[in-house]
Coordinates of C-alpha atoms in Angstrom, one line a residue:
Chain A
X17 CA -66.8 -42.2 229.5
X18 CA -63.1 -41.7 230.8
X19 CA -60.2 -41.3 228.7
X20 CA -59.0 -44.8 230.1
X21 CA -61.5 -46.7 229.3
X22 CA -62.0 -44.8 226.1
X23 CA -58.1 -46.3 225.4
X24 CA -59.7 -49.6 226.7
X25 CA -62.0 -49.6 223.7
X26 CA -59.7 -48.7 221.5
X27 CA -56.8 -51.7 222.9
X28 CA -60.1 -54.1 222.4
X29 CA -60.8 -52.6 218.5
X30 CA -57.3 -53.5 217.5
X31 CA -56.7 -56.9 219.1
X32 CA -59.7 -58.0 217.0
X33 CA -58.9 -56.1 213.9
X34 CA -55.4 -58.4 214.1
X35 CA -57.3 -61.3 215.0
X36 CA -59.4 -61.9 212.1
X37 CA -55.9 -60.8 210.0
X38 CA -55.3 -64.0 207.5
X39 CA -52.9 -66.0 208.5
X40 CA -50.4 -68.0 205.6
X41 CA -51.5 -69.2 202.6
X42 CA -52.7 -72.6 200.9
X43 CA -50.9 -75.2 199.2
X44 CA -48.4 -77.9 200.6
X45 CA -48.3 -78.5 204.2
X46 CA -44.4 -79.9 204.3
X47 CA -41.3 -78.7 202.4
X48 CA -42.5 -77.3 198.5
X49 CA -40.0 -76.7 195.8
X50 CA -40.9 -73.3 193.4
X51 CA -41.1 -73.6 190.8
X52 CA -40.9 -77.6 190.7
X53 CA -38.2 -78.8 188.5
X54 CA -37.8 -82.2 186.8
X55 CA -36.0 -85.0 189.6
X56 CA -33.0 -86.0 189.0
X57 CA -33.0 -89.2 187.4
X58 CA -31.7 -92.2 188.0
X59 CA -31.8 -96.1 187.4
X60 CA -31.0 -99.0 190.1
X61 CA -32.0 -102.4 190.7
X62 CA -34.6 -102.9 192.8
X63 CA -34.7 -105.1 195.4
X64 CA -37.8 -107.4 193.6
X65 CA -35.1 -108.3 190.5
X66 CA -36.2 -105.6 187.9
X67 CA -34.5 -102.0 187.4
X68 CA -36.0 -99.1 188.7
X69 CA -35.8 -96.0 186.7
X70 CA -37.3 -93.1 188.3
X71 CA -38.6 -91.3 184.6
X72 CA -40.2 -95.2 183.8
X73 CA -42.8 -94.1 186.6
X74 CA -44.6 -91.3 185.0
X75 CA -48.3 -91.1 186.0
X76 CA -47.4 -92.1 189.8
X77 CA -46.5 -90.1 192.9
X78 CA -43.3 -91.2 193.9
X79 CA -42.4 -91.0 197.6
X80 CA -38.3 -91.4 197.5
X81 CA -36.6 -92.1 201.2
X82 CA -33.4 -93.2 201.7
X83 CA -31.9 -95.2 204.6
X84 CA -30.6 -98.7 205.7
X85 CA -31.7 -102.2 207.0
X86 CA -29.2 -101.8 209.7
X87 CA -30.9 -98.7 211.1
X88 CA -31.9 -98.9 214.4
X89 CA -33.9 -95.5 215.1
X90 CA -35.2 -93.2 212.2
X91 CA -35.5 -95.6 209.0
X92 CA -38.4 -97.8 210.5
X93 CA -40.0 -94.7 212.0
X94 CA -40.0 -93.1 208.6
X95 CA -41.0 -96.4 206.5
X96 CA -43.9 -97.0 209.1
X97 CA -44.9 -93.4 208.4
X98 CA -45.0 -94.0 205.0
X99 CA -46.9 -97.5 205.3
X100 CA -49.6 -95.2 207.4
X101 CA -49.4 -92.8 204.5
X102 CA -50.4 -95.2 201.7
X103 CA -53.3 -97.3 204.6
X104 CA -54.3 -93.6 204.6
X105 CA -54.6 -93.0 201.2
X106 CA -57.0 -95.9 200.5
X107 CA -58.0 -96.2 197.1
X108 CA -55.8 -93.6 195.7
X109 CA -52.8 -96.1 197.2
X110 CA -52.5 -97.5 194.1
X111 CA -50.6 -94.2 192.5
X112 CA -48.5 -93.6 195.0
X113 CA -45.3 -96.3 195.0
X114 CA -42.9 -95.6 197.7
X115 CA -39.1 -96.2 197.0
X116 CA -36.4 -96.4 199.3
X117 CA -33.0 -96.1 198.6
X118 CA -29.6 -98.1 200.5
X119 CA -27.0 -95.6 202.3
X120 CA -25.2 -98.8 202.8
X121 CA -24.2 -100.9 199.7
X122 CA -21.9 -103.0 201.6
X123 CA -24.9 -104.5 204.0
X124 CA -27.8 -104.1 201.7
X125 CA -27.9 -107.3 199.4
X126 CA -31.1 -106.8 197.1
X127 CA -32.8 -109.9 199.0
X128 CA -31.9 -108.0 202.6
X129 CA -33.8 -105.3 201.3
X130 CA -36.6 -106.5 199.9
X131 CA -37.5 -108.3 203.3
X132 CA -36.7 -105.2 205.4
X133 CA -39.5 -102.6 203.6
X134 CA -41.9 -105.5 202.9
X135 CA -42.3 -105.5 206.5
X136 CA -43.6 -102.2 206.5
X137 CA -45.4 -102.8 203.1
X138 CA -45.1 -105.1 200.5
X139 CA -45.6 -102.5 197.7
X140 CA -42.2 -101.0 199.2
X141 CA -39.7 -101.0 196.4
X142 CA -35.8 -101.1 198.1
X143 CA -32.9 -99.6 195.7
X144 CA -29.7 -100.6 195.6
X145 CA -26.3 -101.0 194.3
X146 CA -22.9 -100.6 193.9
X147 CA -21.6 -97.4 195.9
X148 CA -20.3 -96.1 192.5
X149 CA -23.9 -96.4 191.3
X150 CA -25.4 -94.8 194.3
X151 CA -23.6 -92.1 195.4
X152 CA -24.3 -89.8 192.3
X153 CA -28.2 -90.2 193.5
X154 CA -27.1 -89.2 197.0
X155 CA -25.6 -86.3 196.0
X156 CA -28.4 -85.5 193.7
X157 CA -30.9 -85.1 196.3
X158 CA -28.5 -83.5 198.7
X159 CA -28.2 -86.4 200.8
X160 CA -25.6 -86.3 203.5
X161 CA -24.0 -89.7 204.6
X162 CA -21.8 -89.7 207.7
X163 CA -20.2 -93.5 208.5
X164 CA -19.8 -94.0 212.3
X165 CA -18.1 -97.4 213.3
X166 CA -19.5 -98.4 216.6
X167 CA -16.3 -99.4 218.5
X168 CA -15.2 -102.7 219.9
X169 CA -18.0 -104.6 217.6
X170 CA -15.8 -105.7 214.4
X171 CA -15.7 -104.5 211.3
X172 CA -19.6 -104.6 210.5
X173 CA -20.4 -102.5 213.4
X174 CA -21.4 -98.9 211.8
X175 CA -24.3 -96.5 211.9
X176 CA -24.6 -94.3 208.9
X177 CA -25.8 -91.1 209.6
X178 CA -27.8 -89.9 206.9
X179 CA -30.5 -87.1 206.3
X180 CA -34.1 -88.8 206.6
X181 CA -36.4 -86.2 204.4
X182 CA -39.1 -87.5 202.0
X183 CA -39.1 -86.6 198.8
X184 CA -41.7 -86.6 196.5
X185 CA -41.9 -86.6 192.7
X186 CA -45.2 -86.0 191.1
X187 CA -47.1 -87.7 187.9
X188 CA -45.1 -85.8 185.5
X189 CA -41.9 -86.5 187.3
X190 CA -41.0 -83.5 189.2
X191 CA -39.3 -83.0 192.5
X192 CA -42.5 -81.2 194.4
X193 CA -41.8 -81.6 197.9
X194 CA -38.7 -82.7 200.8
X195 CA -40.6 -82.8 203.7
X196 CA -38.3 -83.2 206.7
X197 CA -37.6 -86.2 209.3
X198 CA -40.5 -85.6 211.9
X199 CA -43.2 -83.6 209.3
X200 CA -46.1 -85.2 210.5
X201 CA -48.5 -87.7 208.8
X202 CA -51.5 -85.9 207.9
X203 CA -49.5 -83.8 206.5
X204 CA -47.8 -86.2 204.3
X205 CA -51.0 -87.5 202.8
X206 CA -52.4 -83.8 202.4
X207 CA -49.6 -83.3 200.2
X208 CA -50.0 -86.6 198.6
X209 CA -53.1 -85.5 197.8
X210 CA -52.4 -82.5 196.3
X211 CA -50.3 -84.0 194.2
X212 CA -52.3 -86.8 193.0
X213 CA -55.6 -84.2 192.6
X214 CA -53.5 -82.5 190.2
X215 CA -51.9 -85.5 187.9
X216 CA -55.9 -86.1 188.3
X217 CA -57.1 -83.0 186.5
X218 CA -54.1 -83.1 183.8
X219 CA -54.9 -86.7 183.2
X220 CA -57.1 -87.9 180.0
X221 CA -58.2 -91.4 179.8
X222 CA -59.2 -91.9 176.3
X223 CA -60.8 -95.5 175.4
X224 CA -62.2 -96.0 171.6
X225 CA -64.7 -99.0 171.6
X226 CA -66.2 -101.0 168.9
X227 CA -64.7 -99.3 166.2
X228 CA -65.7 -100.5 162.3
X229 CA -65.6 -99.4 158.5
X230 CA -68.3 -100.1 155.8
X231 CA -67.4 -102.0 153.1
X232 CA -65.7 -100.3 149.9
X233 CA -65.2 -101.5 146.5
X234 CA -62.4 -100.3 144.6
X235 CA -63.6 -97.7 142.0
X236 CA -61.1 -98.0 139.1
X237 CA -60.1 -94.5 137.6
X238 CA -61.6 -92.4 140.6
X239 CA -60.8 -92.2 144.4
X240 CA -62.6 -94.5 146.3
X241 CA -63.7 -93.4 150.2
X242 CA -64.8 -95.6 153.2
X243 CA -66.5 -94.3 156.6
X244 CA -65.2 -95.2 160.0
X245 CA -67.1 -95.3 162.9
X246 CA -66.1 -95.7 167.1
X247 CA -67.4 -94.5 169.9
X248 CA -65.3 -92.8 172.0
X249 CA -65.3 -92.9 176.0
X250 CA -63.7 -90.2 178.2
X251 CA -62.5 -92.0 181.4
X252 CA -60.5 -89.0 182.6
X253 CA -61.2 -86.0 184.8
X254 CA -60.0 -83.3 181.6
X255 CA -61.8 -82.4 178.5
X256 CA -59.8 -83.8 175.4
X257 CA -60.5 -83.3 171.9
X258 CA -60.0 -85.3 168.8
X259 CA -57.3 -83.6 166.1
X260 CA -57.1 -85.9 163.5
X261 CA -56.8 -89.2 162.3
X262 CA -54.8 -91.9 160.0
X263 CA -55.8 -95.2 158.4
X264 CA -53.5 -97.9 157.1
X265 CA -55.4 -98.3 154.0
X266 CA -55.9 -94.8 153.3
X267 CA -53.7 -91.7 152.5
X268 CA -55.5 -89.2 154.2
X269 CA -58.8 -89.0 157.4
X270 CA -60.8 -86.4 157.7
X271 CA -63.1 -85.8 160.6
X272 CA -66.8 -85.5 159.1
X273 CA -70.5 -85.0 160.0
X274 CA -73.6 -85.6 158.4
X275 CA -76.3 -83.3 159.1
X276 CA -79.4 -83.2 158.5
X277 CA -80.9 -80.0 156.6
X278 CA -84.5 -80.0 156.5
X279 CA -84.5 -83.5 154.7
X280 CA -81.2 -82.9 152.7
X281 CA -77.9 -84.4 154.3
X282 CA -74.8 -82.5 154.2
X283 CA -72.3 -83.7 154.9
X284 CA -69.6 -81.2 156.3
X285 CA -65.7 -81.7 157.7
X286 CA -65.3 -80.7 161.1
X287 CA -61.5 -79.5 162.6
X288 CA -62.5 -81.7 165.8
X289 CA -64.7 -83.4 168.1
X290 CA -64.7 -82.2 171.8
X291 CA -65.0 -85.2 174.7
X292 CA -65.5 -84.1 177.9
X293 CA -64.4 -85.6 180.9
X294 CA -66.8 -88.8 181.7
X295 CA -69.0 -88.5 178.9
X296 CA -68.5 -90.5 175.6
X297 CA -69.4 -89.4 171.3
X298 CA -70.4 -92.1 169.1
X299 CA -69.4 -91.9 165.9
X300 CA -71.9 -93.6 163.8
X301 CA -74.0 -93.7 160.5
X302 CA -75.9 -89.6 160.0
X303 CA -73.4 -88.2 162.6
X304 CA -69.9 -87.9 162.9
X305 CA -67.8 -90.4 161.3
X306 CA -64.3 -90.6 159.7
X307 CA -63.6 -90.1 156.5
X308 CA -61.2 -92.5 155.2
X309 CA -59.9 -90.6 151.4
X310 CA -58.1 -92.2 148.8
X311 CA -58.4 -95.9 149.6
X312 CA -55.2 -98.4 148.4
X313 CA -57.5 -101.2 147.8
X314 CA -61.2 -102.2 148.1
X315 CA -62.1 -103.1 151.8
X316 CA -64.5 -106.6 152.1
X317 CA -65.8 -108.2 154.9
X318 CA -63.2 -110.3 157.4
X319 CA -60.7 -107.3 156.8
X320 CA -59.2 -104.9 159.7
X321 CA -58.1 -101.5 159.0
X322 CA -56.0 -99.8 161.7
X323 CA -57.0 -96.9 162.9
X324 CA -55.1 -93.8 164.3
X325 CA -56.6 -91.2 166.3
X326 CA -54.7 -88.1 167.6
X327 CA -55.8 -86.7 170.7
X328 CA -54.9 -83.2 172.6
X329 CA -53.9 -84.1 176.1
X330 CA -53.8 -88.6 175.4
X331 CA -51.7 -88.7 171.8
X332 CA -52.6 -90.9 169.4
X333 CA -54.4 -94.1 170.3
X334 CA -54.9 -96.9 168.1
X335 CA -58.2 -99.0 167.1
X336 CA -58.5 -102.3 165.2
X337 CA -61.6 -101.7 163.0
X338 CA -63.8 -104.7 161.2
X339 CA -64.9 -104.0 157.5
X340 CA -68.5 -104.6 157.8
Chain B
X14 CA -53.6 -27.1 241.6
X15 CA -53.7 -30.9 243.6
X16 CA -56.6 -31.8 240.9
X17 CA -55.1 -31.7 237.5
X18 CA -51.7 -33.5 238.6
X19 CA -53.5 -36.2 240.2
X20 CA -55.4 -36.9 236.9
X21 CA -52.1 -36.5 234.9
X22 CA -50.8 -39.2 237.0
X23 CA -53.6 -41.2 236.6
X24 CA -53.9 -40.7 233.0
X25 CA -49.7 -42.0 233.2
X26 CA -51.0 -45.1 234.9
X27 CA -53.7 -45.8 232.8
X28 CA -51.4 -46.1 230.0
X29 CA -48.7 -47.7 231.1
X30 CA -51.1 -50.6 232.2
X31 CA -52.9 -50.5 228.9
X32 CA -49.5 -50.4 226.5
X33 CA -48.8 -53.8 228.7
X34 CA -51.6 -55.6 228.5
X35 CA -51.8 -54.6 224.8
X36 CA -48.3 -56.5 224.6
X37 CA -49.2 -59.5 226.7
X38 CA -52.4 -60.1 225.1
X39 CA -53.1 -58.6 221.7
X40 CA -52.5 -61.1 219.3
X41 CA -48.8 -61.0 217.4
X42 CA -48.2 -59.7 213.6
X43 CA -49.2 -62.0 211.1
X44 CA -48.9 -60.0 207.7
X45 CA -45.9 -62.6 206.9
X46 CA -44.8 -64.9 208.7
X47 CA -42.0 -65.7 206.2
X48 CA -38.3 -65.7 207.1
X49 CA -36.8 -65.4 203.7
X50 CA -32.8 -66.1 203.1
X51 CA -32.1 -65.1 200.0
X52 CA -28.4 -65.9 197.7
X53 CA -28.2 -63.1 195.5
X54 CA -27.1 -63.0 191.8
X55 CA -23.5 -64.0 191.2
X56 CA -22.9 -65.3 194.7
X57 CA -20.9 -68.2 193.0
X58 CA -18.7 -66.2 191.5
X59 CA -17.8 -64.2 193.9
X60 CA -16.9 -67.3 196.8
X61 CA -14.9 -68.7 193.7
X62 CA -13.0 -65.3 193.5
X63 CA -12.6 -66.1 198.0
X64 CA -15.6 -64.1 199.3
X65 CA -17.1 -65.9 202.3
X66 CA -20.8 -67.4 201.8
X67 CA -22.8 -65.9 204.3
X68 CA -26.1 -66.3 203.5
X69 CA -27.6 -68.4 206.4
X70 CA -26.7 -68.0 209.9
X71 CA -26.6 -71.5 212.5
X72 CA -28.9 -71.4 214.3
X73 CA -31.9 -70.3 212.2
X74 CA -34.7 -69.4 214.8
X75 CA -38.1 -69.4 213.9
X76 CA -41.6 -68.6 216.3
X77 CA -44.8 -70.4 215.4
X78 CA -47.4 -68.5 214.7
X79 CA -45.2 -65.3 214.0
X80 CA -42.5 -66.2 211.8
X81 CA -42.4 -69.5 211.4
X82 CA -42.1 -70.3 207.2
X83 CA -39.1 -70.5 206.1
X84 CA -38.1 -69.6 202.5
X85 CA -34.4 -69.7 200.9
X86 CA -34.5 -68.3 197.0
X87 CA -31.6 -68.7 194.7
X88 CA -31.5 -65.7 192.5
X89 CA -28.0 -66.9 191.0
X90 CA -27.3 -68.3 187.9
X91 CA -26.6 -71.4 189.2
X92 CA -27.1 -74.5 191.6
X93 CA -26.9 -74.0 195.6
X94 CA -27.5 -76.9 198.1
X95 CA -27.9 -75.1 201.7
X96 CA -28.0 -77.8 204.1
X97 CA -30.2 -80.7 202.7
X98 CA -31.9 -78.3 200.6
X99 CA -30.8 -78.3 196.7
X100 CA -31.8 -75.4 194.7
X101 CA -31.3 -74.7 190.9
X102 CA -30.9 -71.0 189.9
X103 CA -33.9 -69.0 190.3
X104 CA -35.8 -71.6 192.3
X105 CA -37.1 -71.4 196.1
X106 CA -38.1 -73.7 198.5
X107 CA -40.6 -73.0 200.8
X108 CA -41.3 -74.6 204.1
X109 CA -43.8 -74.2 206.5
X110 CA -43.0 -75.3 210.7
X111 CA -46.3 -76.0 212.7
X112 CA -44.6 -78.1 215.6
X113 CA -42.0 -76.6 218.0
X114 CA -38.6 -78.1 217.8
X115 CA -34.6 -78.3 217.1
X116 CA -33.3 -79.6 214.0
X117 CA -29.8 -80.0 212.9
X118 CA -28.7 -81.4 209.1
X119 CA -25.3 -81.1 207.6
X120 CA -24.0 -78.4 206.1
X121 CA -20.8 -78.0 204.2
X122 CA -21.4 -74.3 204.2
X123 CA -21.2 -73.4 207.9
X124 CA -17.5 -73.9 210.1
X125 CA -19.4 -76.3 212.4
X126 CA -20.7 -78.4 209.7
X127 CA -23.9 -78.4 210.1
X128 CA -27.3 -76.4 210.1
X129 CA -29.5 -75.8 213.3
X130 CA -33.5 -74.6 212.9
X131 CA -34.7 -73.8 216.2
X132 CA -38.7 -73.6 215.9
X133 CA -39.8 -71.9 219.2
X134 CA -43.3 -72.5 220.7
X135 CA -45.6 -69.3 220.0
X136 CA -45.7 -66.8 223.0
X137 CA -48.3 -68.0 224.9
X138 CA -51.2 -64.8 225.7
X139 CA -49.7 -63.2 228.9
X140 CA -45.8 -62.9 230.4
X141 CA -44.5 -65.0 227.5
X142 CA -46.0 -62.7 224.6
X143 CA -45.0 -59.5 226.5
X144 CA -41.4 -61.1 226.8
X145 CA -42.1 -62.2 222.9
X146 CA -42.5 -57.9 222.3
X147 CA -39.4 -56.6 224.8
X148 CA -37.2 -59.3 222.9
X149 CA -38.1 -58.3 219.1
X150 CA -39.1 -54.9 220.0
X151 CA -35.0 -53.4 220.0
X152 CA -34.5 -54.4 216.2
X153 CA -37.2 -52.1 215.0
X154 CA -36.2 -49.6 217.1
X155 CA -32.4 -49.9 215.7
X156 CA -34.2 -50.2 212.0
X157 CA -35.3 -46.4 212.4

């Protein structure tokens, strides 16, 4: 072998070696904000009657754009991206709820608005208001508004130059992402995804079903104790886990479980009950059940108590409960 | 005596023709691809006090497949918009280019009032990478 085509080899070694050389890293395809900080917030009427407040939206991706009805170029392209966006997104469309925001108060009555982005969708939610209301949200999101009148074509003849990003806010109701004017639709919905994969995993879907107390008389001179029973159901994609619990007609819950101890029951208190995500624990008669201590009055049939259960990740969530 | 300086010349040749074809064809760094701009601590302060803000230059150019993520950090105490892009203190925006292209967004910052990304098409295998090499080769040199 030659010394050149020894050299040859070598050339040939390293352009492989770079080749296989990782290239970037995972995560959002468009614009991504690190670390993500809470969007500004704001309130404006929306174009369907009601007001819009941006933190009233929590547990939605929000997809923020802001433009005009006048627009003759970029505002449809970026509204019919976003109608592709959410036809993309199939199922999963309904947690995403795209809200676009008027550059031009003076043109953009509410009912002008609401038929101009129901044409594109007729989820679309248009924004506006007075220019004193909207201008602090402009310059919250570091949107630039440049007013062009458009000679020889009266007074209502202007473009508004305006910067065309999308932003988007995620279920807890921070800014994540600006992806430019032009960022391309499959990436849009990758991010979308991202972002609605992650409110997924944080989210708990707690439902308590066919919750009910046996029946206590009132035990003069002592405390008197009733059991509550409910099965709960998991919806979510997160483990949660049951803390405690309140009664109306009680002054204190504990969480208890019966056990069974080669023929004796024991009854123990528990510091919670673990739910995994889709799964379901029934509380019932020799397993778990709530302890309801120090009754206020004897529970009969045709009575409700009201039950209060405190979960990690969903809070407390009420149940109605029959005295049986 | 003829022998030894034919093969030195040869030898010359050989690696001359290999350094170029090593330039037009082996593939281009990719350890980071990042093009990080970053406003340093107390940067407010000091354009309060008249110091000019220099932090990004107009045009911003950026090759895909080479360099072509762009990052701006804010490492002062407080809030920075650069261009369309608003960042609190200590926060950084990231943002990846994957089509070629010329963008332009308003920006108070710069005397021409606005903000120019230039996102060049990645040198091709061939003339265009070798020309990729000459053109970025004279900073490192200057670097050393």
């Amino acid at each position: 072998m030659r010394g050149g085509q020894r050299l040859a080899v070598w050339v040939f070694a390293l352009t492989w070696a770079a080749l296989v050389a990782p290239a970037g890293g995972a995560g959002f395809r468009s614009g991504a904000f690190e670390p993500a900080r809470q969007a500004p917030d704001f309130a404006l009427s929306a174009s369907d009657g009601t007001e819009f407040r941006l933190s009233g939206t929590r547990g939605k991706v929000i997809l923020l754009a802001f433009g005009y009805t006048n627009c003759p170029d970029v505002c449809p392209t970026v509204l019919a991206e976003l109608a592709q966006v959410r036809a993309r997104l199939g199922r999963d469309a309904g947690r995403v709820q795209v809200t676009y925001v008027s550059v031009d108060p003076e043109r953009d009555t509410a009912a002008r608005l609401r038929a101009y982005v129901q044409l594109f969708d007729t989820t679309f939610v248009g924004l506006t208001g007075s220019a004193a209301q909207l201008e602090p949200v402009w310059k919250a999101y570091g949107i630039s508004i440049v007013r062009r009148e458009i000679p020889g074509r009266g007074p209502q003849a202007y473009a508004v130059h305006h910067t065309a990003s999308v932003y988007m806010v995620d279920t807890d109701g921070r800014l994540r992402v600006m992806a430019p004017f032009g960022t391309p639709v499959d990436d849009l919905v990758h991010d979308v995804r991202v972002l609605l994969a992650a409110g997924s995993a944080q989210e708990s879907s707690i439902r308590l079903d066919g919750a009910w107390v046996r029946r206590a008389p009132a035990m003069p001179d002592t405390e008197s104790n009733a059991a509550a029973y409910v099965t709960i159901v998991n919806g979510g994609r997160a483990t949660d886990t049951l803390l405690s619990a309140t009664a109306d007609v009680a002054t204190s819950v504990e969480i208890h479980e019966t056990r069974n101890m080669s023929g004796m029951m024991m009854m123990e208190r528990v510091p919670r009950i673990v739910v995994p995500p889709a799964a379901r624990v029934e509380l019932k008669p020799g397993g778990y059940h709530l302890m309801l201590i120090g009754l206020k009055h004897a529970l009969g049939p045709g009575q409700t108590v009201t039950l209060t259960l405190v979960f990690e990740r969903a809070g407390p969530i009420i149940a109605r409960a029959a005295v049986r | 005596m003829r022998r030894p300086v034919a093969l030195g010349a040869t030898a010359v040749v050989v690696l001359a023709l290999a350094a170029a074809a090593w330039a037009a064809f082996a593939p281009l760094p990719t350890t980071s691809r990042e093009l990080t701009y970053l406003i340093p601590p107390g940067t407010a302060a000091r354009v309060k006090a008249g110091a000019p803000f220099t932090v990004l230059p107009s045009p911003v150019h950026l090759t895909l497949g080479v360099r072509d993520i762009l990052v701006l950090t804010n490492d002062d105490e407080v809030i920075h918009q650069l261009g369309p892009v608003i960042l609190g203190p200590r926060q950084t925006y990231r943002i990846p280019f994957r089509q070629p292209g010329r963008f332009q967004y308003a920006c108070s910052l710069h005397a021409s009032g606005s903000l120019t990304l230039v996102i060049e098409p990645a040198p091709t295998a061939g003339l265009a990478r070798l020309r990729w090499r000459l053109e970025h080769a004279r900073p490192l040199i200057s670097l050393r």
